[in-house]
Short mmCIF file of C-alpha atoms and ligand atoms in Angstrom, two decimals:
data_model
loop_
_atom_site.label_atom_id
_atom_site.label_comp_id
_atom_site.label_asym_id
_atom_site.label_seq_id
_atom_site.Cartn_x
_atom_site.Cartn_y
_atom_site.Cartn_z
CA MET A 1 6.43 24.75 15.93
CA PRO A 2 8.13 21.73 14.31
CA THR A 3 5.92 18.91 13.07
CA ALA A 4 5.69 16.07 15.61
CA ALA A 5 6.76 12.54 14.64
CA GLY A 6 4.07 10.75 12.67
CA GLU A 7 2.31 13.95 11.61
CA THR A 8 2.37 15.28 8.07
CA ILE A 9 5.66 17.03 7.36
CA ILE A 10 5.18 17.23 3.58
CA GLY A 11 1.64 17.46 2.27
CA PHE A 12 0.79 17.45 -1.43
CA ARG A 13 -2.78 18.56 -2.17
CA ASP A 14 -3.82 17.93 -5.76
CA ALA A 15 -0.34 19.20 -6.64
CA ALA A 16 0.40 19.67 -10.32
CA LYS A 17 3.34 20.73 -12.44
CA VAL A 18 2.71 21.33 -16.11
CA PHE A 19 5.68 22.25 -18.27
CA PRO A 20 4.92 24.25 -21.41
CA GLY A 21 5.38 22.25 -24.59
CA ARG A 22 8.82 21.94 -26.12
CA GLY A 23 8.75 22.05 -29.93
CA LYS A 24 5.57 20.74 -31.45
CA GLY A 25 4.86 18.35 -28.57
CA GLY A 26 2.15 19.72 -26.28
CA GLU A 27 2.53 20.56 -22.62
CA VAL A 28 3.93 17.95 -20.23
CA ARG A 29 1.95 17.11 -17.12
CA ALA A 30 5.00 16.02 -15.13
CA VAL A 31 3.04 15.94 -11.86
CA ASP A 32 -0.66 15.50 -12.35
CA GLY A 33 -2.86 15.96 -9.30
CA VAL A 34 -0.87 14.30 -6.54
CA THR A 35 -2.33 14.14 -3.04
CA LEU A 36 -0.20 12.47 -0.40
CA ASP A 37 1.29 12.97 3.03
CA VAL A 38 4.84 12.23 4.05
CA ARG A 39 4.95 11.72 7.82
CA ALA A 40 7.62 13.19 10.06
CA GLY A 41 10.22 10.58 10.96
CA GLU A 42 9.63 8.10 8.16
CA ILE A 43 11.63 7.00 5.14
CA PHE A 44 9.29 7.54 2.25
CA GLY A 45 10.02 6.06 -1.17
CA VAL A 46 8.89 7.39 -4.54
CA ILE A 47 9.34 4.75 -7.20
CA GLY A 48 8.52 4.76 -10.90
CA TYR A 49 10.01 4.39 -14.35
CA SER A 50 11.91 7.14 -16.14
CA GLY A 51 9.71 10.13 -16.89
CA ALA A 52 7.08 9.21 -14.30
CA GLY A 53 7.53 12.58 -12.59
CA LYS A 54 9.47 11.53 -9.49
CA SER A 55 12.15 14.20 -9.64
CA THR A 56 9.64 16.90 -10.44
CA LEU A 57 7.55 15.82 -7.44
CA VAL A 58 10.43 16.12 -4.97
CA ARG A 59 11.63 19.34 -6.56
CA LEU A 60 8.26 20.82 -5.62
CA VAL A 61 9.17 20.20 -1.97
CA ASN A 62 12.09 22.63 -1.93
CA ALA A 63 10.48 24.78 -4.61
CA LEU A 64 13.19 24.11 -7.18
CA GLU A 65 10.01 23.78 -9.26
CA ARG A 66 6.86 25.74 -8.44
CA THR A 67 3.44 24.11 -8.64
CA THR A 68 1.13 25.08 -11.48
CA GLY A 69 -1.86 23.74 -9.55
CA GLY A 70 -2.78 22.57 -6.08
CA SER A 71 -0.42 23.07 -3.17
CA VAL A 72 2.56 21.71 -1.28
CA VAL A 73 2.80 22.28 2.46
CA VAL A 74 6.19 21.74 4.13
CA ASP A 75 6.46 21.68 7.91
CA GLY A 76 3.30 23.76 8.19
CA THR A 77 4.20 26.31 5.51
CA ASP A 78 2.20 26.43 2.28
CA LEU A 79 4.76 27.06 -0.47
CA THR A 80 2.18 28.23 -3.00
CA GLY A 81 3.10 31.70 -4.18
CA LEU A 82 5.79 32.24 -1.52
CA SER A 83 8.45 34.80 -2.41
CA GLU A 84 12.09 33.70 -2.72
CA ALA A 85 12.81 35.47 0.58
CA ARG A 86 10.04 33.61 2.41
CA LEU A 87 11.19 30.34 0.83
CA ARG A 88 14.67 30.69 2.28
CA PRO A 89 13.88 29.44 5.80
CA VAL A 90 11.83 26.56 4.34
CA ARG A 91 14.74 25.53 2.12
CA ALA A 92 17.12 25.76 5.08
CA GLY A 93 15.15 22.93 6.64
CA ILE A 94 15.59 20.68 3.62
CA GLY A 95 18.76 18.91 2.49
CA MET A 96 19.13 17.27 -0.90
CA ILE A 97 21.46 14.71 -2.45
CA PHE A 98 21.78 13.77 -6.10
CA GLN A 99 22.74 10.92 -8.41
CA GLN A 100 25.78 12.83 -9.72
CA PHE A 101 26.75 14.03 -6.21
CA ASN A 102 27.13 17.67 -7.42
CA LEU A 103 30.32 18.29 -5.43
CA LEU A 104 32.55 21.30 -6.06
CA SER A 105 35.69 19.86 -7.66
CA SER A 106 37.81 22.88 -6.68
CA ARG A 107 37.13 22.33 -2.97
CA THR A 108 38.32 19.60 -0.65
CA VAL A 109 35.90 17.29 1.10
CA ALA A 110 35.93 19.57 4.15
CA GLY A 111 35.49 22.59 1.87
CA ASN A 112 32.43 21.05 0.26
CA VAL A 113 30.80 20.24 3.58
CA SER A 114 31.70 23.67 4.92
CA TYR A 115 30.13 25.49 1.97
CA PRO A 116 26.49 25.66 3.18
CA LEU A 117 27.78 26.77 6.59
CA GLU A 118 29.67 29.65 4.99
CA VAL A 119 26.50 30.65 3.15
CA ALA A 120 24.62 30.52 6.45
CA GLY A 121 27.22 32.78 8.06
CA TRP A 122 28.88 30.39 10.52
CA SER A 123 32.25 31.46 11.97
CA LYS A 124 35.43 29.64 10.94
CA ASP A 125 35.76 27.87 14.30
CA GLN A 126 32.14 26.78 14.34
CA ARG A 127 32.50 25.48 10.79
CA ARG A 128 35.64 23.48 11.56
CA GLU A 129 33.93 21.82 14.51
CA ARG A 130 30.72 21.07 12.61
CA VAL A 131 32.54 19.71 9.54
CA ARG A 132 34.58 17.32 11.71
CA GLU A 133 31.38 16.10 13.39
CA LEU A 134 29.65 15.55 10.03
CA LEU A 135 32.58 13.74 8.43
CA ASP A 136 32.77 11.51 11.49
CA PHE A 137 29.08 10.72 11.20
CA VAL A 138 29.30 9.69 7.55
CA GLY A 139 32.55 7.78 8.14
CA ILE A 140 35.08 9.70 6.02
CA ALA A 141 36.90 11.83 8.59
CA ASP A 142 40.21 10.68 7.09
CA LYS A 143 39.32 12.22 3.71
CA ALA A 144 38.81 15.79 4.94
CA ASP A 145 41.67 17.27 2.90
CA VAL A 146 41.19 15.19 -0.23
CA TYR A 147 39.65 16.52 -3.46
CA PRO A 148 36.49 14.85 -4.82
CA SER A 149 38.27 13.50 -7.91
CA LYS A 150 40.24 11.17 -5.61
CA LEU A 151 37.10 9.63 -4.07
CA SER A 152 35.05 6.58 -4.99
CA GLY A 153 31.37 7.03 -5.81
CA GLY A 154 30.31 5.84 -2.39
CA GLN A 155 32.70 8.28 -0.69
CA LYS A 156 31.44 11.12 -2.89
CA GLN A 157 27.87 10.38 -1.85
CA ARG A 158 28.95 10.40 1.82
CA VAL A 159 30.31 13.89 1.25
CA GLY A 160 27.01 14.80 -0.42
CA ILE A 161 25.12 13.54 2.61
CA ALA A 162 27.41 15.36 5.07
CA ARG A 163 26.93 18.58 3.11
CA ALA A 164 23.15 18.09 2.98
CA LEU A 165 23.07 17.60 6.76
CA ALA A 166 25.36 20.53 7.57
CA THR A 167 22.67 22.99 8.58
CA THR A 168 20.62 20.32 10.43
CA PRO A 169 17.63 20.00 8.11
CA ARG A 170 14.46 18.20 9.17
CA ILE A 171 13.96 16.67 5.72
CA LEU A 172 16.46 14.98 3.40
CA LEU A 173 15.52 14.53 -0.27
CA ALA A 174 17.52 11.85 -2.08
CA ASP A 175 16.99 11.83 -5.85
CA GLU A 176 18.44 8.60 -7.28
CA ALA A 177 21.22 8.95 -4.71
CA THR A 178 22.47 5.40 -5.25
CA SER A 179 21.77 4.96 -8.96
CA ALA A 180 25.40 5.58 -9.94
CA LEU A 181 26.74 3.11 -7.36
CA ASP A 182 27.43 -0.61 -7.49
CA PRO A 183 25.12 -2.88 -5.44
CA GLU A 184 27.44 -3.21 -2.44
CA THR A 185 28.15 0.51 -2.20
CA THR A 186 24.42 1.11 -2.64
CA GLN A 187 23.72 -0.95 0.46
CA ASP A 188 26.36 1.01 2.46
CA VAL A 189 24.85 4.34 1.45
CA LEU A 190 21.33 3.07 2.18
CA ALA A 191 22.49 1.99 5.63
CA LEU A 192 23.83 5.50 6.16
CA LEU A 193 20.49 7.02 5.10
CA GLN A 194 18.82 4.72 7.60
CA ARG A 195 21.12 6.09 10.33
CA VAL A 196 20.32 9.63 9.24
CA ASN A 197 16.67 8.76 9.74
CA ARG A 198 16.93 6.81 12.98
CA GLU A 199 19.74 8.57 14.82
CA LEU A 200 19.03 12.12 13.71
CA GLY A 201 15.26 11.83 13.35
CA ILE A 202 15.37 13.29 9.85
CA THR A 203 12.50 12.52 7.48
CA VAL A 204 13.97 11.00 4.32
CA VAL A 205 12.31 10.98 0.90
CA VAL A 206 14.05 8.66 -1.56
CA VAL A 207 13.32 8.84 -5.25
CA THR A 208 14.35 5.75 -7.15
CA HIS A 209 13.67 3.44 -10.05
CA GLU A 210 15.32 0.61 -8.13
CA MET A 211 13.03 -1.72 -6.27
CA ASP A 212 15.97 -2.81 -4.08
CA VAL A 213 16.22 0.66 -2.58
CA VAL A 214 12.59 0.68 -1.52
CA ARG A 215 12.83 -2.91 -0.36
CA SER A 216 15.83 -2.16 1.88
CA ILE A 217 14.90 1.03 3.70
CA CYS A 218 11.47 2.49 2.96
CA ASP A 219 8.62 2.48 5.47
CA ARG A 220 6.05 3.65 2.95
CA VAL A 221 6.10 4.05 -0.79
CA ALA A 222 4.30 5.85 -3.58
CA VAL A 223 4.39 4.32 -7.05
CA MET A 224 4.26 6.95 -9.79
CA GLU A 225 3.22 6.62 -13.41
CA HIS A 226 2.50 9.44 -15.89
CA GLY A 227 2.69 12.11 -13.17
CA ARG A 228 0.22 10.36 -10.92
CA VAL A 229 0.52 8.31 -7.74
CA VAL A 230 -1.04 4.99 -8.75
CA GLU A 231 -0.32 3.06 -5.58
CA LEU A 232 0.50 4.24 -2.08
CA GLY A 233 1.01 2.63 1.29
CA ASP A 234 3.11 0.57 3.63
CA ALA A 235 6.11 -0.67 1.59
CA TYR A 236 5.50 -4.25 2.62
CA GLN A 237 1.83 -4.21 1.76
CA VAL A 238 2.34 -2.48 -1.57
CA PHE A 239 4.96 -4.97 -2.69
CA SER A 240 3.54 -8.14 -1.19
CA ALA A 241 0.11 -7.50 -2.71
CA PRO A 242 0.66 -5.16 -5.67
CA ARG A 243 -2.56 -3.94 -7.27
CA GLN A 244 -1.14 -2.06 -10.24
CA ASP A 245 0.66 -3.53 -13.21
CA VAL A 246 3.57 -1.12 -12.83
CA THR A 247 4.01 -2.18 -9.20
CA ARG A 248 3.98 -5.85 -10.19
CA ARG A 249 6.70 -5.17 -12.71
CA PHE A 250 8.88 -3.60 -10.00
CA VAL A 251 8.33 -6.55 -7.69
CA SER A 252 9.35 -9.02 -10.38
CA THR A 253 12.55 -7.09 -11.18
CA ALA A 254 13.68 -7.36 -7.58
CA LEU A 255 12.69 -10.95 -7.03
CA LYS A 256 13.70 -13.59 -9.47
CA ASP A 257 11.97 -16.12 -7.26
CA ARG A 258 9.21 -17.16 -9.68
CA PRO A 259 10.24 -19.65 -12.37
CA SER A 260 9.75 -18.57 -15.98
CA PRO A 261 7.76 -20.84 -18.33
CA ALA A 262 11.03 -22.24 -19.70
CA VAL A 263 12.27 -23.03 -16.19
CA ILE A 264 8.95 -24.67 -15.31
CA GLU A 265 9.27 -26.82 -18.41
CA ARG A 266 12.73 -27.97 -17.33
CA LEU A 267 11.63 -28.58 -13.74
CA ARG A 268 8.78 -30.80 -14.94
CA ALA A 269 11.13 -32.73 -17.22
CA ARG A 270 13.68 -33.22 -14.44
CA HIS A 271 11.32 -34.19 -11.61
CA THR A 272 8.54 -36.76 -11.60
CA GLY A 273 6.47 -35.15 -8.82
CA ARG A 274 3.97 -32.31 -8.98
CA ILE A 275 5.64 -28.91 -9.45
CA VAL A 276 4.02 -26.20 -7.32
CA THR A 277 4.98 -22.63 -6.45
CA VAL A 278 3.88 -21.33 -3.05
CA GLY A 279 4.06 -17.73 -1.85
CA VAL A 280 5.98 -17.03 1.32
CA ASP A 281 5.34 -13.87 3.28
CA ASP A 282 4.31 -12.96 6.76
CA VAL A 283 0.78 -11.95 5.79
CA SER A 284 -0.27 -15.32 4.38
CA GLY A 285 2.09 -18.28 4.40
CA SER A 286 5.39 -18.86 6.14
CA SER A 287 7.72 -21.63 5.03
CA ALA A 288 7.08 -23.30 8.41
CA GLN A 289 3.35 -23.40 7.64
CA VAL A 290 4.05 -24.95 4.24
CA THR A 291 6.18 -27.66 5.81
CA HIS A 292 3.50 -28.30 8.40
CA VAL A 293 0.73 -28.75 5.79
CA LEU A 294 2.84 -31.16 3.74
CA ARG A 295 3.72 -33.24 6.79
CA ARG A 296 0.07 -33.46 7.83
CA HIS A 297 -0.80 -34.99 4.47
CA GLY A 298 2.22 -37.27 4.32
CA VAL A 299 3.56 -35.48 1.24
CA ASP A 300 7.26 -34.93 0.54
CA GLY A 301 8.19 -31.45 -0.63
CA THR A 302 11.59 -30.87 -2.18
CA ILE A 303 12.58 -27.29 -2.94
CA VAL A 304 13.52 -27.07 -6.62
CA TYR A 305 13.45 -23.30 -7.22
CA GLY A 306 12.73 -20.02 -5.44
CA GLY A 307 13.91 -17.33 -3.13
CA ILE A 308 12.92 -15.48 -0.04
CA THR A 309 14.09 -11.95 0.55
CA GLU A 310 13.05 -9.06 2.74
CA VAL A 311 10.77 -6.17 2.02
CA ALA A 312 10.75 -3.55 4.79
CA GLU A 313 12.61 -6.07 6.96
CA ARG A 314 9.89 -8.73 6.61
CA PRO A 315 10.13 -12.02 4.67
CA TYR A 316 8.80 -12.13 1.15
CA GLY A 317 9.19 -14.45 -1.82
CA SER A 318 8.17 -17.88 -3.06
CA LEU A 319 9.33 -21.46 -3.14
CA THR A 320 8.80 -23.92 -5.95
CA LEU A 321 8.47 -27.46 -4.70
CA GLU A 322 8.29 -30.93 -6.13
CA LEU A 323 5.45 -32.67 -4.27
CA VAL A 324 5.49 -36.46 -4.02
CA GLY A 325 2.85 -38.51 -2.19
CA ASP A 326 0.37 -41.38 -2.35
CA GLY A 327 -3.09 -41.38 -3.97
CA THR A 328 -5.06 -38.22 -3.29
CA SER A 329 -2.63 -36.91 -0.66
CA VAL A 330 -0.99 -34.45 -3.08
CA GLU A 331 -4.42 -32.99 -3.99
CA GLU A 332 -5.30 -32.70 -0.31
CA ALA A 333 -1.96 -31.08 0.50
CA LEU A 334 -2.56 -28.58 -2.33
CA ALA A 335 -5.94 -27.69 -0.86
CA GLY A 336 -4.27 -27.27 2.53
CA LEU A 337 -1.60 -25.00 1.04
CA ARG A 338 -4.23 -22.89 -0.72
CA ALA A 339 -5.80 -22.26 2.66
CA VAL A 340 -2.62 -20.63 3.98
CA THR A 341 -1.00 -18.95 0.97
CA ASP A 342 -1.15 -18.36 -2.78
CA VAL A 343 -0.33 -21.46 -4.81
CA VAL A 344 0.47 -21.96 -8.49
CA ASP A 345 0.13 -25.54 -9.67
CA HIS A 346 2.45 -26.28 -12.61
CA GLY A 347 1.37 -29.94 -12.80
CA THR A 348 3.70 -32.69 -13.98
CA ALA A 349 5.44 -33.54 -17.25
CA SER A 350 2.60 -35.86 -18.26
CA ALA A 351 -0.15 -33.52 -16.98
CA PRO A 352 1.27 -29.99 -17.26
CA ARG A 353 -0.71 -26.98 -16.17
CA ASP A 354 -0.22 -23.50 -17.50
CA ALA A 355 0.68 -20.73 -15.12
CA GLY A 356 -1.18 -17.48 -15.56
CA ASP A 357 -4.39 -18.66 -13.91
CA ALA A 358 -6.18 -16.15 -11.78
CA GLU A 359 -4.52 -17.65 -8.73
CA GLU A 360 -1.05 -16.60 -9.78
CA ARG A 361 -0.54 -13.36 -7.95
CA SER A 362 2.62 -12.20 -9.68
CA ALA A 363 1.53 -13.02 -13.20
CA SER A 364 1.77 -10.30 -15.81
N1 LIG B 401 12.17 21.51 -17.17
C1 LIG B 401 11.38 20.72 -17.89
N2 LIG B 401 10.78 21.16 -19.01
C2 LIG B 401 9.95 20.38 -19.74
N3 LIG B 401 9.65 19.11 -19.41
C3 LIG B 401 10.22 18.61 -18.30
C4 LIG B 401 11.10 19.36 -17.48
N4 LIG B 401 11.50 18.59 -16.45
C5 LIG B 401 10.90 17.41 -16.60
N5 LIG B 401 10.13 17.40 -17.71
C6 LIG B 401 9.30 16.29 -18.19
O1 LIG B 401 8.44 15.90 -17.13
C7 LIG B 401 8.28 14.49 -17.09
C8 LIG B 401 8.69 13.95 -15.74
O2 LIG B 401 10.08 14.17 -15.58
P1 LIG B 401 10.87 13.78 -14.26
O3 LIG B 401 12.28 14.19 -14.45
O4 LIG B 401 10.15 14.32 -13.09
O5 LIG B 401 10.74 12.19 -14.27
P2 LIG B 401 11.50 11.11 -13.39
O6 LIG B 401 10.46 10.18 -12.91
O7 LIG B 401 12.35 11.79 -12.38
O8 LIG B 401 12.40 10.37 -14.46
P3 LIG B 401 13.89 9.74 -14.31
O9 LIG B 401 13.71 8.39 -13.64
O10 LIG B 401 14.35 9.59 -15.71
O11 LIG B 401 14.72 10.68 -13.50
C9 LIG B 401 9.10 13.95 -18.25
O12 LIG B 401 8.25 13.77 -19.36
C10 LIG B 401 10.09 15.06 -18.51
O13 LIG B 401 10.51 15.06 -19.86
MG1 LIG B 402 14.41 11.82 -12.01
#
């Protein structure tokens, strides 16, 4: 019976993959005791730097790599020790797309999408019908008779997605599927993956080293480092309150909202008021709350730096303000702000304060 929405569709239990040593280097623990559940119907992100073990982890799901310890359960089937023959139906339920698209250059677009259907023994008429439907879905019906060499990267990945969906899998694995694409094309392909998830109900696992990918489409995320999952949870929570250094580094690559020390220096020189950075997210402070606090204390706040973006479709970022007010009102406004969100006080040119205090959440 297929896994119901919200239940575990991919379960890793202390899963490990150790590669034997190459040369004089010892063995490589590419995946080192990973326990996590991917839920049916979600878009799950696996993020980490090069060599973290992301690809190896997802390759355990369709048994392109076999575990050397622990287990991986896919749609109720424990893959541990399964024969190639018994793996076949499991693999049929899993589609995969790649960074380099892996299209057959000798076949047209339609020929590429048709290929897995031929392998699965579909008749010519059935294949023609299914290929048309798939190319329509991914938006390249007009390219059916074109060869891959004539396509842009984004179009190639659409073919890759159509091919991966041909035999109606329940799971789609996307390993760096947008890493070879420019930012705009990346967003188009991510939007398509979101449709695959929402309209077809397919569980999507995206492997990436790009924070933007996770930010745009993932419901939950696992952060990997040295073969281990070091942080796991709701994408918004993980990125709005990162606990691990590696996670913080990803957040700061996606959001250039926090001023660097050099920028802070310039802001203080340029403005006479108190320079303050306040966090904006929907867990602690909203920009409306910030405005409200400042007004209550009769303090003027001018935005001098910052940015607000979306993580998992919710607001996230920070604003750097110049605060100007009478007497103790700025101090009182600061206390009010600290009650609703995280605040970094950079001081003024004559009384500068160093960032990096405990209160600065994104410091590292
Ligand atoms: N077939 C293999 N034989 C030996 N070592 C391997 C093999 N495949 C991967 N590794 C090693 O396992 C570790 C994890 O590799 P993996 O490809 O899973 O990382 P990754 O997170 O996908 O990296 P990238 O972002 O560069 O794709 C690396 O140290 C890598 O060199
Ligand atoms: Mg990889």
